[in-house]
Each structure stands twice: as structure tokens, then as C-alpha cells.
PDB file of C-alpha atoms and ligand atoms in Angstrom:
ATOM      1  CA  MET A 719      34.601  36.855  -9.231  1.00  0.00           C
ATOM      2  CA  ALA A 720      37.685  38.935 -10.026  1.00  0.00           C
ATOM      3  CA  ARG A 721      36.188  41.760  -8.012  1.00  0.00           C
ATOM      4  CA  PHE A 722      35.553  39.443  -5.093  1.00  0.00           C
ATOM      5  CA  VAL A 723      39.156  38.210  -5.186  1.00  0.00           C
ATOM      6  CA  MET A 724      40.395  41.801  -5.301  1.00  0.00           C
ATOM      7  CA  MET A 725      38.225  42.656  -2.314  1.00  0.00           C
ATOM      8  CA  CYS A 726      39.605  39.717  -0.360  1.00  0.00           C
ATOM      9  CA  VAL A 727      43.146  40.754  -1.215  1.00  0.00           C
ATOM     10  CA  ALA A 728      42.443  44.343  -0.189  1.00  0.00           C
ATOM     11  CA  LEU A 729      40.831  43.174   3.057  1.00  0.00           C
ATOM     12  CA  SER A 730      43.680  40.863   3.982  1.00  0.00           C
ATOM     13  CA  VAL A 731      46.254  43.562   3.219  1.00  0.00           C
ATOM     14  CA  ALA A 732      44.303  45.897   5.506  1.00  0.00           C
ATOM     15  CA  LEU A 733      44.161  43.241   8.238  1.00  0.00           C
ATOM     16  CA  ILE A 734      47.857  42.452   7.984  1.00  0.00           C
ATOM     17  CA  GLY A 735      48.532  46.186   8.049  1.00  0.00           C
ATOM     18  CA  SER A 736      46.590  46.647  11.278  1.00  0.00           C
ATOM     19  CA  ALA A 737      48.189  43.559  12.845  1.00  0.00           C
ATOM     20  CA  ASN A 738      51.595  45.071  12.084  1.00  0.00           C
ATOM     21  CA  ALA A 739      50.557  48.412  13.536  1.00  0.00           C
ATOM     22  CA  GLN A 740      49.529  46.502  16.667  1.00  0.00           C
ATOM     23  CA  THR A 741      52.888  44.713  16.987  1.00  0.00           C
ATOM     24  CA  ASP A 742      54.750  47.948  16.295  1.00  0.00           C
ATOM     25  CA  SER A 743      52.801  49.580  19.095  1.00  0.00           C
ATOM     26  CA  VAL A 744      53.598  46.692  21.479  1.00  0.00           C
ATOM     27  CA  LYS A 745      57.282  46.949  20.510  1.00  0.00           C
ATOM     28  CA  ARG A 746      57.282  50.682  21.121  1.00  0.00           C
ATOM     29  CA  GLY A 747      55.544  50.117  24.482  1.00  0.00           C
ATOM     30  CA  ASP A 748      58.086  47.444  25.412  1.00  0.00           C
ATOM     31  CA  TYR A 749      60.895  49.880  24.636  1.00  0.00           C
ATOM     32  CA  LEU A 750      59.284  52.736  26.590  1.00  0.00           C
ATOM     33  CA  VAL A 751      58.314  50.671  29.644  1.00  0.00           C
ATOM     34  CA  ASN A 752      61.625  48.835  29.894  1.00  0.00           C
ATOM     35  CA  THR A 753      63.956  51.746  29.220  1.00  0.00           C
ATOM     36  CA  ILE A 754      63.102  55.388  29.750  1.00  0.00           C
ATOM     37  CA  LEU A 755      59.860  55.031  31.728  1.00  0.00           C
ATOM     38  CA  THR A 756      61.437  52.556  34.204  1.00  0.00           C
ATOM     39  CA  CYS A 757      58.097  51.107  35.341  1.00  0.00           C
ATOM     40  CA  GLY A 758      59.847  47.919  36.458  1.00  0.00           C
ATOM     41  CA  ASN A 759      62.089  49.752  38.919  1.00  0.00           C
ATOM     42  CA  CYS A 760      59.089  50.272  41.151  1.00  0.00           C
ATOM     43  CA  HIS A 761      56.652  47.596  39.959  1.00  0.00           C
ATOM     44  CA  THR A 762      58.781  44.441  39.396  1.00  0.00           C
ATOM     45  CA  PRO A 763      59.859  42.356  42.414  1.00  0.00           C
ATOM     46  CA  ARG A 764      63.511  41.496  42.909  1.00  0.00           C
ATOM     47  CA  GLY A 765      64.886  38.052  43.624  1.00  0.00           C
ATOM     48  CA  PRO A 766      68.169  36.934  45.197  1.00  0.00           C
ATOM     49  CA  GLY A 767      70.994  39.467  44.833  1.00  0.00           C
ATOM     50  CA  GLY A 768      68.521  42.226  44.039  1.00  0.00           C
ATOM     51  CA  VAL A 769      68.098  41.023  40.447  1.00  0.00           C
ATOM     52  CA  PHE A 770      64.688  41.726  38.892  1.00  0.00           C
ATOM     53  CA  ASP A 771      62.483  38.618  38.928  1.00  0.00           C
ATOM     54  CA  MET A 772      61.207  38.855  35.348  1.00  0.00           C
ATOM     55  CA  SER A 773      59.055  35.735  35.806  1.00  0.00           C
ATOM     56  CA  LYS A 774      56.882  38.027  37.930  1.00  0.00           C
ATOM     57  CA  GLU A 775      57.339  41.140  35.813  1.00  0.00           C
ATOM     58  CA  LEU A 776      55.367  44.158  37.063  1.00  0.00           C
ATOM     59  CA  SER A 777      53.511  42.158  39.749  1.00  0.00           C
ATOM     60  CA  GLY A 778      54.440  44.455  42.646  1.00  0.00           C
ATOM     61  CA  GLY A 779      57.592  46.265  43.622  1.00  0.00           C
ATOM     62  CA  PRO A 780      60.065  45.280  46.281  1.00  0.00           C
ATOM     63  CA  GLN A 781      60.305  48.525  48.172  1.00  0.00           C
ATOM     64  CA  THR A 782      57.941  50.346  50.499  1.00  0.00           C
ATOM     65  CA  TRP A 783      57.927  54.127  50.696  1.00  0.00           C
ATOM     66  CA  ASP A 784      57.138  55.063  54.276  1.00  0.00           C
ATOM     67  CA  GLU A 785      56.769  58.848  54.182  1.00  0.00           C
ATOM     68  CA  PRO A 786      54.874  61.294  56.398  1.00  0.00           C
ATOM     69  CA  PRO A 787      51.889  61.555  53.976  1.00  0.00           C
ATOM     70  CA  PHE A 788      51.697  57.872  52.960  1.00  0.00           C
ATOM     71  CA  THR A 789      53.018  54.342  53.170  1.00  0.00           C
ATOM     72  CA  VAL A 790      52.882  52.726  49.731  1.00  0.00           C
ATOM     73  CA  LYS A 791      54.408  50.008  47.583  1.00  0.00           C
ATOM     74  CA  GLY A 792      54.656  49.669  43.810  1.00  0.00           C
ATOM     75  CA  THR A 793      51.384  47.987  42.869  1.00  0.00           C
ATOM     76  CA  ASN A 794      50.681  44.907  40.793  1.00  0.00           C
ATOM     77  CA  ILE A 795      50.180  46.208  37.240  1.00  0.00           C
ATOM     78  CA  THR A 796      49.972  42.825  35.504  1.00  0.00           C
ATOM     79  CA  GLN A 797      46.805  41.746  33.705  1.00  0.00           C
ATOM     80  CA  ASP A 798      45.551  39.788  36.744  1.00  0.00           C
ATOM     81  CA  LYS A 799      41.923  40.842  37.201  1.00  0.00           C
ATOM     82  CA  GLU A 800      41.788  40.451  40.982  1.00  0.00           C
ATOM     83  CA  THR A 801      45.152  41.775  42.164  1.00  0.00           C
ATOM     84  CA  GLY A 802      46.430  43.634  39.100  1.00  0.00           C
ATOM     85  CA  ILE A 803      44.919  46.019  36.557  1.00  0.00           C
ATOM     86  CA  GLY A 804      43.422  43.397  34.209  1.00  0.00           C
ATOM     87  CA  SER A 805      39.941  44.818  34.673  1.00  0.00           C
ATOM     88  CA  TRP A 806      40.968  48.448  34.045  1.00  0.00           C
ATOM     89  CA  SER A 807      39.991  49.943  30.686  1.00  0.00           C
ATOM     90  CA  ASP A 808      42.595  51.491  28.389  1.00  0.00           C
ATOM     91  CA  ALA A 809      41.181  54.895  29.333  1.00  0.00           C
ATOM     92  CA  ASP A 810      41.557  54.090  33.058  1.00  0.00           C
ATOM     93  CA  ILE A 811      45.239  53.251  32.605  1.00  0.00           C
ATOM     94  CA  LYS A 812      45.917  56.344  30.503  1.00  0.00           C
ATOM     95  CA  LYS A 813      44.146  58.553  33.039  1.00  0.00           C
ATOM     96  CA  LEU A 814      46.255  57.149  35.858  1.00  0.00           C
ATOM     97  CA  MET A 815      49.449  57.598  33.866  1.00  0.00           C
ATOM     98  CA  ARG A 816      48.640  61.236  33.100  1.00  0.00           C
ATOM     99  CA  THR A 817      46.905  62.403  36.256  1.00  0.00           C
ATOM    100  CA  GLY A 818      47.715  59.888  39.003  1.00  0.00           C
ATOM    101  CA  LEU A 819      43.989  59.324  39.517  1.00  0.00           C
ATOM    102  CA  ARG A 820      42.613  55.817  39.923  1.00  0.00           C
ATOM    103  CA  PRO A 821      39.358  54.856  38.132  1.00  0.00           C
ATOM    104  CA  ASN A 822      37.388  55.757  41.296  1.00  0.00           C
ATOM    105  CA  GLY A 823      39.040  59.208  41.338  1.00  0.00           C
ATOM    106  CA  THR A 824      41.345  58.717  44.338  1.00  0.00           C
ATOM    107  CA  PRO A 825      44.890  59.990  43.730  1.00  0.00           C
ATOM    108  CA  VAL A 826      47.873  57.648  44.104  1.00  0.00           C
ATOM    109  CA  ALA A 827      50.944  58.720  46.053  1.00  0.00           C
ATOM    110  CA  MET A 828      53.183  60.984  43.993  1.00  0.00           C
ATOM    111  CA  ILE A 829      55.948  58.362  44.040  1.00  0.00           C
ATOM    112  CA  MET A 830      54.148  57.203  40.889  1.00  0.00           C
ATOM    113  CA  PRO A 831      55.694  59.718  38.450  1.00  0.00           C
ATOM    114  CA  SER A 832      52.492  60.832  36.690  1.00  0.00           C
ATOM    115  CA  SER A 833      53.741  64.407  36.676  1.00  0.00           C
ATOM    116  CA  PHE A 834      56.511  63.271  34.311  1.00  0.00           C
ATOM    117  CA  TYR A 835      54.262  61.041  32.251  1.00  0.00           C
ATOM    118  CA  GLN A 836      51.633  63.726  31.631  1.00  0.00           C
ATOM    119  CA  ILE A 837      53.651  65.082  28.707  1.00  0.00           C
ATOM    120  CA  MET A 838      53.553  61.745  26.877  1.00  0.00           C
ATOM    121  CA  THR A 839      51.926  61.701  23.444  1.00  0.00           C
ATOM    122  CA  GLU A 840      48.674  59.835  22.880  1.00  0.00           C
ATOM    123  CA  ASN A 841      50.547  57.366  20.626  1.00  0.00           C
ATOM    124  CA  ASP A 842      53.130  56.569  23.258  1.00  0.00           C
ATOM    125  CA  LEU A 843      50.473  56.182  25.944  1.00  0.00           C
ATOM    126  CA  ASN A 844      48.606  53.787  23.653  1.00  0.00           C
ATOM    127  CA  ALA A 845      51.853  51.890  23.073  1.00  0.00           C
ATOM    128  CA  VAL A 846      52.417  51.537  26.832  1.00  0.00           C
ATOM    129  CA  VAL A 847      48.859  50.250  27.281  1.00  0.00           C
ATOM    130  CA  ALA A 848      49.279  47.825  24.329  1.00  0.00           C
ATOM    131  CA  TYR A 849      52.453  46.480  25.933  1.00  0.00           C
ATOM    132  CA  LEU A 850      50.884  46.222  29.406  1.00  0.00           C
ATOM    133  CA  ARG A 851      48.099  44.098  27.866  1.00  0.00           C
ATOM    134  CA  THR A 852      50.764  41.533  26.864  1.00  0.00           C
ATOM    135  CA  ILE A 853      52.030  41.189  30.438  1.00  0.00           C
ATOM    136  CA  LYS A 854      51.263  37.791  31.921  1.00  0.00           C
ATOM    137  CA  PRO A 855      48.716  37.991  34.769  1.00  0.00           C
ATOM    138  CA  VAL A 856      50.429  37.291  38.100  1.00  0.00           C
ATOM    139  CA  ALA A 857      48.239  36.917  41.176  1.00  0.00           C
ATOM    140  CA  ASN A 858      49.988  38.922  43.881  1.00  0.00           C
ATOM    141  CA  LYS A 859      48.108  40.999  46.406  1.00  0.00           C
ATOM    142  CA  VAL A 860      50.231  44.011  47.313  1.00  0.00           C
ATOM    143  CA  VAL A 861      49.464  45.494  50.744  1.00  0.00           C
ATOM    144  CA  ASP A 862      46.941  48.300  50.560  1.00  0.00           C
ATOM    145  CA  PRO A 863      48.360  51.826  50.566  1.00  0.00           C
ATOM    146  CA  ILE A 864      47.981  53.937  53.700  1.00  0.00           C
ATOM    147  CA  TYR A 865      47.323  57.661  53.231  1.00  0.00           C
ATOM    148  CA  LYS A 866      47.912  59.748  56.331  1.00  0.00           C
ATOM    149  CA  MET A 867      46.745  63.167  55.185  1.00  0.00           C
TER     150      MET A 867
HETATM  151  C1  HEC B1402      59.391  55.731  40.998  1.00  0.00           C
HETATM  152  C2  HEC B1402      58.539  54.573  41.113  1.00  0.00           C
HETATM  153  C3  HEC B1402      57.496  54.290  40.064  1.00  0.00           C
HETATM  154  C4  HEC B1402      57.653  54.246  38.699  1.00  0.00           C
HETATM  155  C5  HEC B1402      58.907  54.511  37.888  1.00  0.00           C
HETATM  156  C6  HEC B1402      56.362  53.855  38.154  1.00  0.00           C
HETATM  157  N1  HEC B1402      55.457  53.693  39.157  1.00  0.00           N
HETATM  158 FE1  HEC B1402      53.491  53.221  38.926  1.00  0.00          FE
HETATM  159  N2  HEC B1402      53.226  53.401  40.938  1.00  0.00           N
HETATM  160  C7  HEC B1402      54.227  53.589  41.876  1.00  0.00           C
HETATM  161  C8  HEC B1402      53.681  53.492  43.207  1.00  0.00           C
HETATM  162  C9  HEC B1402      54.450  53.599  44.505  1.00  0.00           C
HETATM  163  C10 HEC B1402      52.297  53.265  43.052  1.00  0.00           C
HETATM  164  C11 HEC B1402      51.252  53.089  44.141  1.00  0.00           C
HETATM  165  C12 HEC B1402      50.942  54.418  44.774  1.00  0.00           C
HETATM  166  C13 HEC B1402      49.840  54.314  45.773  1.00  0.00           C
HETATM  167  O1  HEC B1402      49.426  53.200  46.128  1.00  0.00           O
HETATM  168  O2  HEC B1402      49.359  55.377  46.215  1.00  0.00           O
HETATM  169  C14 HEC B1402      52.052  53.220  41.609  1.00  0.00           C
HETATM  170  C15 HEC B1402      50.800  53.026  41.036  1.00  0.00           C
HETATM  171  C16 HEC B1402      50.584  52.724  39.706  1.00  0.00           C
HETATM  172  C17 HEC B1402      49.310  52.342  39.149  1.00  0.00           C
HETATM  173  C18 HEC B1402      47.998  52.229  39.910  1.00  0.00           C
HETATM  174  C19 HEC B1402      47.730  50.800  40.205  1.00  0.00           C
HETATM  175  C20 HEC B1402      46.641  50.551  41.191  1.00  0.00           C
HETATM  176  O3  HEC B1402      46.311  49.379  41.372  1.00  0.00           O
HETATM  177  O4  HEC B1402      46.122  51.486  41.792  1.00  0.00           O
HETATM  178  C21 HEC B1402      49.528  52.084  37.816  1.00  0.00           C
HETATM  179  C22 HEC B1402      48.504  51.623  36.788  1.00  0.00           C
HETATM  180  C23 HEC B1402      50.922  52.317  37.557  1.00  0.00           C
HETATM  181  N3  HEC B1402      51.542  52.717  38.725  1.00  0.00           N
HETATM  182  C24 HEC B1402      51.520  52.141  36.327  1.00  0.00           C
HETATM  183  C25 HEC B1402      52.843  52.475  36.067  1.00  0.00           C
HETATM  184  C26 HEC B1402      53.435  52.408  34.748  1.00  0.00           C
HETATM  185  C27 HEC B1402      52.723  51.895  33.515  1.00  0.00           C
HETATM  186  C28 HEC B1402      54.711  52.862  34.870  1.00  0.00           C
HETATM  187  C29 HEC B1402      55.710  53.088  33.787  1.00  0.00           C
HETATM  188  C30 HEC B1402      55.221  53.867  32.662  1.00  0.00           C
HETATM  189  C31 HEC B1402      54.920  53.193  36.266  1.00  0.00           C
HETATM  190  N4  HEC B1402      53.776  52.934  36.953  1.00  0.00           N
HETATM  191  C32 HEC B1402      56.109  53.686  36.807  1.00  0.00           C
HETATM  192  C33 HEC B1402      55.558  53.822  41.598  1.00  0.00           C
HETATM  193  C34 HEC B1402      56.108  53.931  40.344  1.00  0.00           C
END
């Protein structure tokens, strides 16, 4: 019996430990996404007065980049399965962050700063993904990108 109790204690300590690691990772991701990585600048819509509309955080950016090689907008990167990246795997998101390649292998316009993000550590990438998973799904279909080259 004593052994069983000890095992339960050990197991719950391990579980609490991993739950904490998870929240720490989300916190780190929150910090990275909302400060130095500036994802919201391009992926969060703005409301009146140009203020970020955090009720629709990361559901599609306000501006369109109309350049000779492409016309693109910041995409919906909320957890919505239809219009966001809710159906992407963790590996899909990390690949896009590092290489700019979508799951089907097509490259996104280089406005998405993957060339900066490719130096991120595995831990920080995981933290960003953990945080993105906490983002409320917002259904918002962003216009499809146009690639002209
Ligand atoms: C300077 C603007 C900018 C910043 C900063 C930025 N992005 Fe992007 N991102 C874009 C644009 C524009 C696209 C769409 C490009 C295209 O359609 O070809 C994009 C595409 C994506 C995609 C692909 C989505 C899809 O549906 O294909 C993901 C995922 C993504 N960004 C995640 C992030 C994350 C996470 C961050 C922060 C770590 C971030 N982006 C920061 C501009 C930006």
C-alpha cells in the first residue's frame, strides 16, 4: 500500500511538472509572439484608429502587400480549421516558420520573415507553437494570395 501511495505521489508530481513545463512554454511563446517576433503586426486586424483588434487576434492582417512578384495579406493564423491553421500539425507550423514553405511545399511571399525566424531554437519554436494553440479560432477567410512569377 505504501508503495502504491508513493507511486501515486511520484506520478502526480511528474504530471504537475509537465503541466508547468507546458504553461511555461505557452508563456514563453506569448512573450516571443507579442514582443520580438511581432506576428501581430502583420496577422492581427486593426480596428478604429488603427488600434489592434485583440478580440480577433491573429485572424488576418489589415494590410495588403501589392508588389511586382505577389499580392498578399497577412493570413489567418488562429486555430480555426477552415480559414486558419487549426488543422496544421506542429511540424507544419515549424517548417513554415523556418523555411517559408506551406505543408504542400509552396513557398509563401517573403514578407513573412522566415529568413529571420530560421535561427530560432527548437525550444522557442515549440513555445511559439504552444502559444498559437491557445489562440481562439476566428473564422475569417483572407483573400487568396496572388503570385505573379
Ligand atoms: C512582416 C509581416 C509578418 C510578420 C512579422 C509575420 N508574418 Fe506570417 N505571414 C505574413 C504574410 C504576408 C503571409 C502570407 C504570405 C503569402 O500568402 O504568400 C504570412 C504567412 C504566414 C503563415 C502561413 C499561413 C497560411 O495559411 O499559409 C503562417 C503560419 C505565419 N505567417 C505565421 C507567423 C508567425 C507565427 C509569426 C510570428 C512568429 C509571423 N507569421 C510573423 C507576414 C508576416
